[in-house]
JSON list of C-alpha atoms in Angstrom, two decimals:
[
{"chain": "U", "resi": 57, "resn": "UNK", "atom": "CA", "xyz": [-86.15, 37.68, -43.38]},
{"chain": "U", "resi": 58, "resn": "UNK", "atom": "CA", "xyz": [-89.04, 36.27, -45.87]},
{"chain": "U", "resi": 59, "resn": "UNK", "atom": "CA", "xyz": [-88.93, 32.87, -46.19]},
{"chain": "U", "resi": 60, "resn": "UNK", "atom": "CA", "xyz": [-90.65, 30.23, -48.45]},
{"chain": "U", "resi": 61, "resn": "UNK", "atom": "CA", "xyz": [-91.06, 26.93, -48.77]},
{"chain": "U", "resi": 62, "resn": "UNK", "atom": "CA", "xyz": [-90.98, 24.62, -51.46]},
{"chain": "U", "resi": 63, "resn": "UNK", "atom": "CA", "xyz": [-90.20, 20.54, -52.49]},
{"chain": "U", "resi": 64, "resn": "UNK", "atom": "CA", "xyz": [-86.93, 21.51, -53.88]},
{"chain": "U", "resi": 65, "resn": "UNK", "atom": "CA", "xyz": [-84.84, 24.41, -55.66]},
{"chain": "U", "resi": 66, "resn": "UNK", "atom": "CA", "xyz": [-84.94, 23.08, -59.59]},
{"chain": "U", "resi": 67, "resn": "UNK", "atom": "CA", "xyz": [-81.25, 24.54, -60.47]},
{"chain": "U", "resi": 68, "resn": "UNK", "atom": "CA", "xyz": [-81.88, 24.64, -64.13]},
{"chain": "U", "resi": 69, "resn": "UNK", "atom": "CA", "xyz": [-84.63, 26.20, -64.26]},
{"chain": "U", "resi": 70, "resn": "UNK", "atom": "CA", "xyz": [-83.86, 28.57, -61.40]},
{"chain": "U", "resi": 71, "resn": "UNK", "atom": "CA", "xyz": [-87.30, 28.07, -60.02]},
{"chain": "U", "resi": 72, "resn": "UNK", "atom": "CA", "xyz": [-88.98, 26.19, -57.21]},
{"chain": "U", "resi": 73, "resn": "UNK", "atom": "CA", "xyz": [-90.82, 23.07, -57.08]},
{"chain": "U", "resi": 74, "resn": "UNK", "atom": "CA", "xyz": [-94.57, 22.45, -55.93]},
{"chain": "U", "resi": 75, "resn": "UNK", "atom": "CA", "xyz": [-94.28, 25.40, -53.86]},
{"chain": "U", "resi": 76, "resn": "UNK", "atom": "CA", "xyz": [-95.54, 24.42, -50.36]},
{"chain": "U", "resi": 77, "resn": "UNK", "atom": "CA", "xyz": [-97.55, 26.09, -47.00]},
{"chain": "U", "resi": 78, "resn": "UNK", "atom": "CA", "xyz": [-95.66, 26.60, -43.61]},
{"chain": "U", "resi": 79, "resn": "UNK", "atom": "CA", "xyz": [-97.44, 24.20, -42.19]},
{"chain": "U", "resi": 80, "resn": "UNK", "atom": "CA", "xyz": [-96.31, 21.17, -44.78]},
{"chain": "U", "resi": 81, "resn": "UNK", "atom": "CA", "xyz": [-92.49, 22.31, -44.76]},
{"chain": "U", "resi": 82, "resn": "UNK", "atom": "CA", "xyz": [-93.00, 22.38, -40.81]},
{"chain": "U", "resi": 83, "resn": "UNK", "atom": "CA", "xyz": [-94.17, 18.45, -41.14]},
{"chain": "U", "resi": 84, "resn": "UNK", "atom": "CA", "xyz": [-91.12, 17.76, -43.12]},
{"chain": "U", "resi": 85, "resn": "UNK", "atom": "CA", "xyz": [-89.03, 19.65, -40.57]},
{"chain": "U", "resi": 86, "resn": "UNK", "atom": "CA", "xyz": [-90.66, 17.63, -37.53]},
{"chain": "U", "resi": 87, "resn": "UNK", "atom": "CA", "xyz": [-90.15, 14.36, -39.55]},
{"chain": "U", "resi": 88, "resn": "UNK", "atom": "CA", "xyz": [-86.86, 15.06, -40.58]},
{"chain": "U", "resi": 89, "resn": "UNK", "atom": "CA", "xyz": [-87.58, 14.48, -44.56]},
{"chain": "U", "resi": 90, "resn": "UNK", "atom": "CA", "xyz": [-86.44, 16.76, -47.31]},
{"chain": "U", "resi": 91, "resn": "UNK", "atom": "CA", "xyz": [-87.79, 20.34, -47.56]},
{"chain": "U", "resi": 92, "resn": "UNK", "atom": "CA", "xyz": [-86.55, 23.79, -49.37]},
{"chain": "U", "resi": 93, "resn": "UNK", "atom": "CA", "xyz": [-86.65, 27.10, -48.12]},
{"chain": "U", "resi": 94, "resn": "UNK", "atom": "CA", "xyz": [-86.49, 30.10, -50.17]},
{"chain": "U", "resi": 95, "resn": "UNK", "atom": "CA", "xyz": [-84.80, 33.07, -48.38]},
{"chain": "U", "resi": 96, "resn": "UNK", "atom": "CA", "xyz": [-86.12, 36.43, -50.18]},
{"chain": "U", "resi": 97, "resn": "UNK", "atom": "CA", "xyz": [-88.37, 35.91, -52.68]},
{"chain": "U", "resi": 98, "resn": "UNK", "atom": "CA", "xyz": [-89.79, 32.93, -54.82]},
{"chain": "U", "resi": 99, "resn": "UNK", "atom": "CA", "xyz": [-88.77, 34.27, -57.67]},
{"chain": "U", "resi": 100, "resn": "UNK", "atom": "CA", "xyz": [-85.49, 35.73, -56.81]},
{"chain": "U", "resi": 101, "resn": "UNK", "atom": "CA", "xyz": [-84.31, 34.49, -53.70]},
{"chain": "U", "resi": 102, "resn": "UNK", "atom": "CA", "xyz": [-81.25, 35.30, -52.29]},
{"chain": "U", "resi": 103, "resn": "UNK", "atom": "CA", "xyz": [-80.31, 31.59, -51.02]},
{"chain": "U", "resi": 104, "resn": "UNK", "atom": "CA", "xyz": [-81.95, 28.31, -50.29]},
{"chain": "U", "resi": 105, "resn": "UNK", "atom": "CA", "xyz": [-81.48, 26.06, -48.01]},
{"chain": "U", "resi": 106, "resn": "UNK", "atom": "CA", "xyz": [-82.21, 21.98, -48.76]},
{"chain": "U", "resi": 107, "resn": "UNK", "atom": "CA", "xyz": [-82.83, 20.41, -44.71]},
{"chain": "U", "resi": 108, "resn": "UNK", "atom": "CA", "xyz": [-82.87, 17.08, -43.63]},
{"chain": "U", "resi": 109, "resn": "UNK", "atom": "CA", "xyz": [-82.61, 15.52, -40.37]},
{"chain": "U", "resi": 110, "resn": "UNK", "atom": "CA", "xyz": [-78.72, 15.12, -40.68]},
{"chain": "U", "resi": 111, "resn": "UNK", "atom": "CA", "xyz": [-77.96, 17.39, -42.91]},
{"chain": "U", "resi": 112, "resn": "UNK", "atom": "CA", "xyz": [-78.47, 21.29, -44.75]},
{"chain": "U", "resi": 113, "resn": "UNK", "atom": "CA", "xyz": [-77.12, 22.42, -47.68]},
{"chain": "U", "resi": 114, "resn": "UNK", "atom": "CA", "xyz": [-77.14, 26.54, -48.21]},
{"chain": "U", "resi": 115, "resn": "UNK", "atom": "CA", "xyz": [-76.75, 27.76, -51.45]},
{"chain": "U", "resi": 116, "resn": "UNK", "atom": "CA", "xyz": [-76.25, 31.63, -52.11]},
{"chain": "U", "resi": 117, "resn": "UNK", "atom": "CA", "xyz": [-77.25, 32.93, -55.65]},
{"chain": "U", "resi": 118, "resn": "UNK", "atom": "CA", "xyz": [-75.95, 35.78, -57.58]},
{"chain": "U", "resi": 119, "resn": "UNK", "atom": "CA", "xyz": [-78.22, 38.53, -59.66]},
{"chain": "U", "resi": 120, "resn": "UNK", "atom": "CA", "xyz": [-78.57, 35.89, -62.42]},
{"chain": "U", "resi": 121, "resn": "UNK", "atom": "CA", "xyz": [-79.88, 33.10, -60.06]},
{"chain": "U", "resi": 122, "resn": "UNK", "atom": "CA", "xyz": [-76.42, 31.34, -60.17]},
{"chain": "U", "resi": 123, "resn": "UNK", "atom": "CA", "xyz": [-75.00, 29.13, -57.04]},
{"chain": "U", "resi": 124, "resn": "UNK", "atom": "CA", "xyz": [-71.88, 31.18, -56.64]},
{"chain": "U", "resi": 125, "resn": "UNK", "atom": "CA", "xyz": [-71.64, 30.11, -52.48]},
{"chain": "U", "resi": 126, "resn": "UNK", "atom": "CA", "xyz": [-72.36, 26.88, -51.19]},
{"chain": "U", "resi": 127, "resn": "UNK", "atom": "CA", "xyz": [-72.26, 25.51, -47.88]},
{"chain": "U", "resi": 128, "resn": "UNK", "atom": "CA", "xyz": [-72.81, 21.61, -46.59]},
{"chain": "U", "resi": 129, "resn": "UNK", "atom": "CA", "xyz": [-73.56, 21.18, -43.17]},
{"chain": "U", "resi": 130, "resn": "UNK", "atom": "CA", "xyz": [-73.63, 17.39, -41.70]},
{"chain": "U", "resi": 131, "resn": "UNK", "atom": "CA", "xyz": [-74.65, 16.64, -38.60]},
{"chain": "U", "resi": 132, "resn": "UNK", "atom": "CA", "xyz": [-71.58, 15.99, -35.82]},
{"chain": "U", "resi": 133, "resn": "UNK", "atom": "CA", "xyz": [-73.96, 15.44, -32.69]},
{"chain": "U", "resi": 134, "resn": "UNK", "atom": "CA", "xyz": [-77.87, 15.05, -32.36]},
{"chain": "U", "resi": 135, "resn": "UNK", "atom": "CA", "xyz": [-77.90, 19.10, -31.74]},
{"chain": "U", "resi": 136, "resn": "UNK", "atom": "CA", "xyz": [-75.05, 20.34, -34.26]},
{"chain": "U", "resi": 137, "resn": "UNK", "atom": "CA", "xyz": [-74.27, 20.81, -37.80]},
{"chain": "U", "resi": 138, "resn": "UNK", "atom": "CA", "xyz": [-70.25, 20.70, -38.83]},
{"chain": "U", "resi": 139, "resn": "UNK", "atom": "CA", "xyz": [-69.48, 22.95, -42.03]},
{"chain": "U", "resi": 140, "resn": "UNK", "atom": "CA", "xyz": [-67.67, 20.26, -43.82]},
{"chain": "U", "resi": 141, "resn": "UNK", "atom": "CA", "xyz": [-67.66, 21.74, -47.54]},
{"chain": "U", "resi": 142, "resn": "UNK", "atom": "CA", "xyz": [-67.37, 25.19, -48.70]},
{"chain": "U", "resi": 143, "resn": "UNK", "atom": "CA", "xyz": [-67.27, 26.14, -52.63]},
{"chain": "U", "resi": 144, "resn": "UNK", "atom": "CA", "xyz": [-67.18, 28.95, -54.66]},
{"chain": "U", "resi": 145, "resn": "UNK", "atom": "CA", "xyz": [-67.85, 29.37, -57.88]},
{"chain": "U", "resi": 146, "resn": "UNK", "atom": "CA", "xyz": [-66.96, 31.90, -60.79]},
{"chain": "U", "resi": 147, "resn": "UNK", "atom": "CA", "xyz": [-68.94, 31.86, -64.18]},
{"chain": "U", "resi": 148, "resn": "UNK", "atom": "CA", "xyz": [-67.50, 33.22, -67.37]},
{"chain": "U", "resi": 149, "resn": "UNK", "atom": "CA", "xyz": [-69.57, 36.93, -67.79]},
{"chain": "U", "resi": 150, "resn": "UNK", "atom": "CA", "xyz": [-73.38, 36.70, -67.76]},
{"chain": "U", "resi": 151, "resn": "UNK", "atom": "CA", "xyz": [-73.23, 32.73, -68.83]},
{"chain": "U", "resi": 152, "resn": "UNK", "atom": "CA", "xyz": [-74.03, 29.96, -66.41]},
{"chain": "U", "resi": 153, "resn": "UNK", "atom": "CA", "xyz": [-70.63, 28.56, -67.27]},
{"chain": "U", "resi": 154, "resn": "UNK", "atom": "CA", "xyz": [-68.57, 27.83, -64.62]},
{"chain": "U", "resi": 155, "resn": "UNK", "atom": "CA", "xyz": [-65.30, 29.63, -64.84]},
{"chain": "U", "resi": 156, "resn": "UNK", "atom": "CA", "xyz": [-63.67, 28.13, -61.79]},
{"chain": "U", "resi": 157, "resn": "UNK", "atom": "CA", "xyz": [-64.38, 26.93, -58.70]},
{"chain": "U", "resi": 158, "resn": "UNK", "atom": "CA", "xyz": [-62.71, 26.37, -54.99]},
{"chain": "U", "resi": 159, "resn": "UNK", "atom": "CA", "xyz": [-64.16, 24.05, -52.40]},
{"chain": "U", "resi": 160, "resn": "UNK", "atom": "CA", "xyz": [-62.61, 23.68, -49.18]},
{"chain": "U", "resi": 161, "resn": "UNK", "atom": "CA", "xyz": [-63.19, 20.30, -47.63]},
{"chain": "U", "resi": 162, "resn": "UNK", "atom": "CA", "xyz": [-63.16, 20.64, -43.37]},
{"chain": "U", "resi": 163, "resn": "UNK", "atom": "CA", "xyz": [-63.03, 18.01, -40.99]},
{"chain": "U", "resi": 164, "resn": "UNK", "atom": "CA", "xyz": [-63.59, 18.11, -37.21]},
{"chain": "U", "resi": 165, "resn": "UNK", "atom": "CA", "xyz": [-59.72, 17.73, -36.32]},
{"chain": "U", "resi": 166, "resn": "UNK", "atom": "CA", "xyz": [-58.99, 20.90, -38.44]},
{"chain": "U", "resi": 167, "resn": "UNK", "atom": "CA", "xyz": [-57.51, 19.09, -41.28]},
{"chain": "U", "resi": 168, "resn": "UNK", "atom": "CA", "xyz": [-58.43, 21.05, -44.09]},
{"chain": "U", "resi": 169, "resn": "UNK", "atom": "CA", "xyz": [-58.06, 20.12, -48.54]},
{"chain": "U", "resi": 170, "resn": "UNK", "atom": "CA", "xyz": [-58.58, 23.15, -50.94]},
{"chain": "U", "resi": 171, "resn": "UNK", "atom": "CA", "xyz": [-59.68, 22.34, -54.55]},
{"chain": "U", "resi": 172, "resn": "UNK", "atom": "CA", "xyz": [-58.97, 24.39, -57.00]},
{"chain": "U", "resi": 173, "resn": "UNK", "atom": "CA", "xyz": [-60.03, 23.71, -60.53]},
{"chain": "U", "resi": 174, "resn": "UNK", "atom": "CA", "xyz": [-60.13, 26.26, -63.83]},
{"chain": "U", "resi": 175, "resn": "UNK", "atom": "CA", "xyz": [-62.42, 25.20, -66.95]},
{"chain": "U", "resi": 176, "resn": "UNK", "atom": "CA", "xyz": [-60.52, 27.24, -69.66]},
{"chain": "U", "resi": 177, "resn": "UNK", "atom": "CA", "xyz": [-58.17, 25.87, -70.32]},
{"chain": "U", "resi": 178, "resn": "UNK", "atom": "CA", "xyz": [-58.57, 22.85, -67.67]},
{"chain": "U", "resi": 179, "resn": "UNK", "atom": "CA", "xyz": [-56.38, 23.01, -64.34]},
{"chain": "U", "resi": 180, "resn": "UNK", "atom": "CA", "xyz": [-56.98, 20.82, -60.72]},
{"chain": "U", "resi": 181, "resn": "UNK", "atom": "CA", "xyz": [-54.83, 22.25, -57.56]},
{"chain": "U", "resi": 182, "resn": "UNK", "atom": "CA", "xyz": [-54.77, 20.57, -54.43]},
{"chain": "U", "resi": 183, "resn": "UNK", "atom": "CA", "xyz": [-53.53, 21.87, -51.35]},
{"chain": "U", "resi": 184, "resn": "UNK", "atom": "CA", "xyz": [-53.50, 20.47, -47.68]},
{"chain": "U", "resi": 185, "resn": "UNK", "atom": "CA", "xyz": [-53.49, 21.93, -44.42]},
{"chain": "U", "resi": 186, "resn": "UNK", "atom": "CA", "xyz": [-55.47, 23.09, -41.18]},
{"chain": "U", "resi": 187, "resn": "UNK", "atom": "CA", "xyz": [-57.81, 25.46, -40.30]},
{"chain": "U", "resi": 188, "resn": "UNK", "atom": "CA", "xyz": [-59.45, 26.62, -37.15]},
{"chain": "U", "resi": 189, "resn": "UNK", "atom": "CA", "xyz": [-62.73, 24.81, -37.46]},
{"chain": "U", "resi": 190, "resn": "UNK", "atom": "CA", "xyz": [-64.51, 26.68, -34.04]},
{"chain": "U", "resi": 191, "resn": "UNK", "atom": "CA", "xyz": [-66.82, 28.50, -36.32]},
{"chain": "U", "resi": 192, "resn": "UNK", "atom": "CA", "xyz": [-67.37, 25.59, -38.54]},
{"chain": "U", "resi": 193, "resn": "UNK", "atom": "CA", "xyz": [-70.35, 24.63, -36.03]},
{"chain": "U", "resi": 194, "resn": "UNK", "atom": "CA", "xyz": [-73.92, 25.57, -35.33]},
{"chain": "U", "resi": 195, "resn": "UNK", "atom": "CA", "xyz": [-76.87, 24.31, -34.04]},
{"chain": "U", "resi": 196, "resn": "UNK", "atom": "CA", "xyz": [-79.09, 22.19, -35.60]},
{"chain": "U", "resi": 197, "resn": "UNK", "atom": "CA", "xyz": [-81.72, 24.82, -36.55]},
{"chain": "U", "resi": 198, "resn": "UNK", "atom": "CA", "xyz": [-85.72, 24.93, -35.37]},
{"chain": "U", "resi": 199, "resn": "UNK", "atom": "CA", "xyz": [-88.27, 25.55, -38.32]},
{"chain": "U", "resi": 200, "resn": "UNK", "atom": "CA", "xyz": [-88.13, 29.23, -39.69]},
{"chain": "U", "resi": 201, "resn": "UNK", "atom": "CA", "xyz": [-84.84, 30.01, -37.16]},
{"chain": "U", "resi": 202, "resn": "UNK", "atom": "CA", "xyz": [-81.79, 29.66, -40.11]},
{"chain": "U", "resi": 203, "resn": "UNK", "atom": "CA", "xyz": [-80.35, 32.90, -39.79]},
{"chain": "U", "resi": 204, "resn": "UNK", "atom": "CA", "xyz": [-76.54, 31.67, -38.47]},
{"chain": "U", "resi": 205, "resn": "UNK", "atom": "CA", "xyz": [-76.48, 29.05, -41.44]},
{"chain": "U", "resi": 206, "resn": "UNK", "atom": "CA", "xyz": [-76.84, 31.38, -44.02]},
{"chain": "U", "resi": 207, "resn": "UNK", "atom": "CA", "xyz": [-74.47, 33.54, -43.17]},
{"chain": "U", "resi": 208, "resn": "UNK", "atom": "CA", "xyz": [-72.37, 34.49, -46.15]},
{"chain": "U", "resi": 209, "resn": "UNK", "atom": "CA", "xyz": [-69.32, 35.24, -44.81]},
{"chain": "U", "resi": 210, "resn": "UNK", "atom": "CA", "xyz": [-67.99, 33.10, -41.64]},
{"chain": "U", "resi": 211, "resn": "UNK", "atom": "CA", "xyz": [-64.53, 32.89, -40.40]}
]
């Protein structure tokens, strides 16, 4: 796994910002500031993860550099990280218009929401229930060891 490091993922652009050494991103880590990593490439990366002390977002990107997976992790104890959001995303052909979209909203008690919204023509379903959240944890992460949160698929 190749990673990078930059200030940020700019999502229109599909580019990084002020792309930085190990050793900066590894300050930011340490401090528990803001920080981008770039799984892949630095041009076409597969994902990126945005870290902070309490929290890490993981966004997975398609052949056109699209977020079509995203993942926000919030702390739930100094050492772990609940998955608390899910979304996916469908774009309408090789635009970066957003077709449709789920996002599955966890708690810690297994309570579960699923959003569902279509663009064309305009739709919003909501639906309640539980889930078996087990797998919905992991451990905070140390610097350059991310491989369980960006794992694609998870239970």
């Amino acid at each position: 796994m190749t990673l990078f490091f930059c200030k940020s993922w700019f999502r229109a652009e599909k580019c990084p910002t002020e792309v930085w050494t190990e050793e900066k991103a590894g300050e930011c880590h340490a401090n528990g500031t803001l920080y981008t990593v770039l799984v892949g490439s630095i041009e076409h990366p597969i994902c990126f993860l945005e870290i902070k002390n309490d929290f890490v977002g993981v966004s997975f990107l398609d052949d056109r550099l699209r977020e079509y997976v995203e993942y926000v992790f919030a702390e739930s104890s100094p050492e772990m990280l609940f998955l608390q959001r899910a979304t996916h995303r469908e774009y309408v052909g090789g635009t970066d218009k957003i077709d449709s979209g789920s996002t599955y909203y966890f708690k810690g008690d297994g309570s579960l929401v699923i959003s569902r919204q279509c663009f064309n023509p305009h739709r919003l379903e909501k639906t309640t229930g539980t889930a078996d959240v087990t797998e919905n944890y992991s451990r905070k992460p140390d610097f350059g060891q991310y491989e369980d949160l960006i794992r694609l698929e998870r239970s």
